[in-house]
Coordinates of C-alpha atoms in Angstrom, one line a residue:
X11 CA 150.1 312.9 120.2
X12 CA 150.4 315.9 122.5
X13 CA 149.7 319.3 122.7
X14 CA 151.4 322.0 125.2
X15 CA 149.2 324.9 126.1
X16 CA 150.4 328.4 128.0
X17 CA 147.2 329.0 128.7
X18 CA 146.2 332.9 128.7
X19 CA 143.4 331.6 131.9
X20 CA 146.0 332.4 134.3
X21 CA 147.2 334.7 136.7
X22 CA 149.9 336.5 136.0
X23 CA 153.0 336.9 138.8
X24 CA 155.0 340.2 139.3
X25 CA 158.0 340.1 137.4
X26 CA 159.6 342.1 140.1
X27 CA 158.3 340.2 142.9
X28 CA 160.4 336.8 144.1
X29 CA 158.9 333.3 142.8
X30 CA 157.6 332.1 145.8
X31 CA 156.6 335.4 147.5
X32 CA 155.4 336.8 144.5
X33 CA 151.8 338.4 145.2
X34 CA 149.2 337.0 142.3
X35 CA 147.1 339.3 140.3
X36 CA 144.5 339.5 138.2
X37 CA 146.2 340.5 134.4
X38 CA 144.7 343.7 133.4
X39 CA 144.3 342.0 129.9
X40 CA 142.6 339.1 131.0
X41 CA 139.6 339.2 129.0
X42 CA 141.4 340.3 125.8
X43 CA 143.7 336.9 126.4
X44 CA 140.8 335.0 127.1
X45 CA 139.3 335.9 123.7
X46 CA 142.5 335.9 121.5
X47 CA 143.0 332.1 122.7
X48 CA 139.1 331.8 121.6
X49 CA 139.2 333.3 118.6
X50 CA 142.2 330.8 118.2
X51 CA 140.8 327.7 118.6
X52 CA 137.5 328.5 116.5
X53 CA 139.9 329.6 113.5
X54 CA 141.5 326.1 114.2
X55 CA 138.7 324.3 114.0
X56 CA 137.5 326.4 110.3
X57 CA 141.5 325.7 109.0
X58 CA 141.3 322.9 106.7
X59 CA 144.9 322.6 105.5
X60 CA 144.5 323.7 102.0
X61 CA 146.5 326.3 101.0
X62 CA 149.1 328.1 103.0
X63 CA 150.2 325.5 105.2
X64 CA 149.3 326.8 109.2
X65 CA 151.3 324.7 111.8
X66 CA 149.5 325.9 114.7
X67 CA 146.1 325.6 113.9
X68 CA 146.8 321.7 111.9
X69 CA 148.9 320.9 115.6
X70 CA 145.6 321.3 117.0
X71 CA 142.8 319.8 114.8
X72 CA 143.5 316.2 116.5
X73 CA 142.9 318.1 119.7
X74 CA 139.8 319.4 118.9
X75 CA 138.4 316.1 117.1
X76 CA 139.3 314.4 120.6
X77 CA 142.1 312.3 119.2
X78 CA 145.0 314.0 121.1
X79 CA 145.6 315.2 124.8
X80 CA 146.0 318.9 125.2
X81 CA 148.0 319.5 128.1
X82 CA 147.1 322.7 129.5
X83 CA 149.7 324.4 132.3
X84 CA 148.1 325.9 135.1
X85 CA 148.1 327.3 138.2
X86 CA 146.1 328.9 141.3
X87 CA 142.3 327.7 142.1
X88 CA 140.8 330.6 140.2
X89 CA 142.6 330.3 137.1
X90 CA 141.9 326.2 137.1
X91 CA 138.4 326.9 137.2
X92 CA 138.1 329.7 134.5
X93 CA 140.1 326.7 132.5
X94 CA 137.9 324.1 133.6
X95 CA 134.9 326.2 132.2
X96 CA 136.8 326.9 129.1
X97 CA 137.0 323.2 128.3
X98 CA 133.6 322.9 128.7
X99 CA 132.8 325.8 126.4
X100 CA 135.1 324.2 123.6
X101 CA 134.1 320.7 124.1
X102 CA 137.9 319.4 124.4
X103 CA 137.8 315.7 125.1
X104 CA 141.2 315.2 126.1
X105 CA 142.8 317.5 128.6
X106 CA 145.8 317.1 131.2
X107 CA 146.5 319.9 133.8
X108 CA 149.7 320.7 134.3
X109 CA 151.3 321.9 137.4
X110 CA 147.5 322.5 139.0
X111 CA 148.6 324.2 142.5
X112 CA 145.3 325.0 143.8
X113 CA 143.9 322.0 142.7
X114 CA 143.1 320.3 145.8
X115 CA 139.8 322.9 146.2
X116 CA 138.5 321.6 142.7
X117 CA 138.9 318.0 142.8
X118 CA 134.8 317.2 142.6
X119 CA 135.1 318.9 139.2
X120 CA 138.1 317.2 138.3
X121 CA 136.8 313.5 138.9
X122 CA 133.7 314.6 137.4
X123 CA 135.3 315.8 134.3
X124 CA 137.4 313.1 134.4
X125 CA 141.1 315.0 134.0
X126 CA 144.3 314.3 135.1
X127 CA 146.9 316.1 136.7
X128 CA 150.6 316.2 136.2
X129 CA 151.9 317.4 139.6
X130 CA 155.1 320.1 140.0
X131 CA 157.7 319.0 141.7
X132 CA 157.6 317.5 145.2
X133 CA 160.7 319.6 146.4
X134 CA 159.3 323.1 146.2
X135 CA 157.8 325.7 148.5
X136 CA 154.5 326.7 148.9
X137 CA 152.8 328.6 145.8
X138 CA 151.5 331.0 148.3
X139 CA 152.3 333.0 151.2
X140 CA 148.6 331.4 153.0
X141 CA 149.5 327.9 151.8
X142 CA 150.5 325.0 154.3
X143 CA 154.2 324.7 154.6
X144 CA 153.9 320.9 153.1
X145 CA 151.4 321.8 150.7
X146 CA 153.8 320.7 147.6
X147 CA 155.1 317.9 149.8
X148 CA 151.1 316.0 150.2
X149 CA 149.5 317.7 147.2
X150 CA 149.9 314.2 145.1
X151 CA 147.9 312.5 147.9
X152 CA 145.2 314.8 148.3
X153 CA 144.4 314.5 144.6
X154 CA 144.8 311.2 144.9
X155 CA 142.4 310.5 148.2
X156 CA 139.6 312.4 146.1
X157 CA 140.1 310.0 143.1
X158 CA 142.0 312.2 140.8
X159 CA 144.4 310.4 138.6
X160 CA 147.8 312.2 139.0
X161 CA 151.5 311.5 138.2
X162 CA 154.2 313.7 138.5
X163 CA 156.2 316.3 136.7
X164 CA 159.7 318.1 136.7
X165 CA 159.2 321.2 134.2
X166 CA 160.8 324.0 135.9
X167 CA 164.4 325.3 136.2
X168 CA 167.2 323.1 135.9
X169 CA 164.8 320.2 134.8
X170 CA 168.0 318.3 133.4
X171 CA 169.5 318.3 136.8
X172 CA 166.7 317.7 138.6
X173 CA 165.9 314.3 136.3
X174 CA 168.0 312.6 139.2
X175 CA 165.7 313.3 141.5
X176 CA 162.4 312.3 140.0
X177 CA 162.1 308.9 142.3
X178 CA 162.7 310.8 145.5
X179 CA 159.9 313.2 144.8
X180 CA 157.6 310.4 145.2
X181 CA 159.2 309.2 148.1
X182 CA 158.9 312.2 149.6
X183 CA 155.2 312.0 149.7
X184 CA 155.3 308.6 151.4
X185 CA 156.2 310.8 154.1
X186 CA 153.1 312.6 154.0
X187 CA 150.9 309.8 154.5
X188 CA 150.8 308.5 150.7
X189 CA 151.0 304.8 150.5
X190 CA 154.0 303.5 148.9
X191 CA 152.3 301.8 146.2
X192 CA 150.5 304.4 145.0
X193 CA 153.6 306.5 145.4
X194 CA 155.3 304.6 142.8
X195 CA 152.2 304.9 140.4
X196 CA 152.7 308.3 140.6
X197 CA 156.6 308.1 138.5
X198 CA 155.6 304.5 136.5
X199 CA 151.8 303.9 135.9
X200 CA 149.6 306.9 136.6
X201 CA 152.4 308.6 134.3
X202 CA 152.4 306.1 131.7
X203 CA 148.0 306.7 132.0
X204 CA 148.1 310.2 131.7
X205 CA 150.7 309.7 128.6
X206 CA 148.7 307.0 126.8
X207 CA 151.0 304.7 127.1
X208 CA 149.3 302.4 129.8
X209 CA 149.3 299.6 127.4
X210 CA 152.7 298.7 126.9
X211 CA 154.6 300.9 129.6
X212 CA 153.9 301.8 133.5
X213 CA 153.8 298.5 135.0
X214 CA 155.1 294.7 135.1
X215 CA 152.4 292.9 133.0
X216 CA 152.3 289.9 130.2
X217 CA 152.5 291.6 127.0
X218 CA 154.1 294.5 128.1
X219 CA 157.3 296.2 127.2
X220 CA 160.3 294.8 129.8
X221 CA 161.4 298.3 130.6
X222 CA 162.1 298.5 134.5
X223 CA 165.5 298.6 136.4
X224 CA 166.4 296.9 139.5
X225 CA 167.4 298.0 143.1
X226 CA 169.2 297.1 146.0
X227 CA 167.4 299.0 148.1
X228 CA 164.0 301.2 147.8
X229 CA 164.2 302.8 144.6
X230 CA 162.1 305.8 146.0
X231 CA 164.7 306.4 149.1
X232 CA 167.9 308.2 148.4
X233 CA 169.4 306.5 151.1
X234 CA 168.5 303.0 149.9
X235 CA 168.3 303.3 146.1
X236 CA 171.2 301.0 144.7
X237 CA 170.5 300.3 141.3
X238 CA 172.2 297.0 139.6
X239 CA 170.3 297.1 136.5
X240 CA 167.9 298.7 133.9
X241 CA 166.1 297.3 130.9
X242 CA 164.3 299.4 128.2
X243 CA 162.1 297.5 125.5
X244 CA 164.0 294.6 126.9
X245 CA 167.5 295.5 126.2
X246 CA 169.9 295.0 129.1
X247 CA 171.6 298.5 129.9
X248 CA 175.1 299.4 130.9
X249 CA 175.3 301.6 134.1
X250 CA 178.5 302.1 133.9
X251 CA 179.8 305.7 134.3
X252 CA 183.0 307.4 135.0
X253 CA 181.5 308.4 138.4
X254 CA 180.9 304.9 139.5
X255 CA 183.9 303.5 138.3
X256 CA 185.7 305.7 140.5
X257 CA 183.4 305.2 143.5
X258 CA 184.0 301.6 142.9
X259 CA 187.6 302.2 143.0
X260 CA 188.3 304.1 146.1
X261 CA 185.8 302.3 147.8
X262 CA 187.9 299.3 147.4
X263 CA 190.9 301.1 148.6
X264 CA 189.8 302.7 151.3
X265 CA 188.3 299.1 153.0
X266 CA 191.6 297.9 153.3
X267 CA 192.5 300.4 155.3

């Protein structure tokens, strides 16, 4: 079970301002947030399900007894550690960070608290005007080098469309010095880890479920990636599509010429 969490421990971003040049500021209600999402989880914790039913505060009581991962979205290195404090002060057991730019200053805390971090996406530009230019590029890999467990993520505009390009955003940080292996872990079992799904998905084990597809080329290259076939749970899958049939087609036709 999982729980999503807008968190009110973050920075707020000028509405008028563009994404990536948008200046961050402190939100002049910060402290009122901070105590409206207390106040919230200590009423969650006194709800006891009788009478008027409260979906809200029943979502989170398997949270708070440590038998389901909130998954808390956040961003800029101030903001992650007023959070990490936060979980400290509520005693949550199971937490996942999500997004996390700025994380790479707080990694000793992270390891030491043991939480994961779903990464945003590979193809992006820098969260802030002082950032490296391929911060978002190596960002997996310096969580990774400092022993933080992190996978990727694709929240975000056009997330649909942007599915297709979920292998290349770990190939793209082969690029940046990750190894290859460990790039892989990042879209199969890192993800599978932070999910809580490590024991039947993420990998190619005995006893696990056979759900995996197959490549000509490397899967995480967009210039190699061929695949000729996917499994899930074992069954065989059909790739065929409209857009391949006709790719099939004309590139018959146009090899006799």
């Amino acid at each position: 079970m999982m729980v999503s969490i807008l968190t009110g421990l973050e920075h707020l971003v000028d509405p008028e301002a563009g994404m990536n040049d948008a200046p961050t500021i402190p939100s002049k209600n910060y402290d009122k947030q901070v105590d409206e999402l207390t106040q919230f989880i200590a009423a969650a914790r006194a709800y006891t399900g009788t009478g008027k039913k409260d979906l809200k505060y029943a979502s989170l009581k398997p949270v708070l007894a440590g038998n389901a991962t909130a998954y808390i979205h956040v961003n800029g290195e101030k903001a992650i550690r007023d959070v990490l404090g936060f979980i400290k002060d509520q005693d949550l057991k199971k937490v996942v960070l999500v997004g996390a730019q700025g994380a790479e200053n707080v990694t000793k805390e992270l390891v030491a608290m043991n939480i994961p971090v779903l990464a945003g996406r590979v193809h992006d530009l820098p969260a802030r005007d002082d950032a490296d230019y391929d911060m978002p590029y190596k960002f997996p890999k310096l969580l990774s080098d400092a022993g933080v467990l992190v996978a990727l993520e694709n929240s975000g505009d056009m997330e649909r469309h942007q599915a297709r390009n979920f292998p290349f955003y770990a190939g793209h940080t082969v690029g940046f010095g990750m190894d290859p292996e460990k790039a892989l872990q990042l879209v199969t079992l890192n993800a599978a880890t932070v999910l809580g799904i490590d024991k039947d998905y993420g990998s190619l084990e005995q006893g696990k479920s056979a759900t995996l597809f197959i490549s000509k080329g490397n899967a995480l290259d967009m210039r190699g990636n061929q695949l000729t076939r996917a499994f899930i749970d074992g069954r065989d899958i059909s790739l065929n599509t409209r857009q391949k049939d006709l790719n099939d087609r004309y590139m018959e036709k146009y090899s006799k010429q």
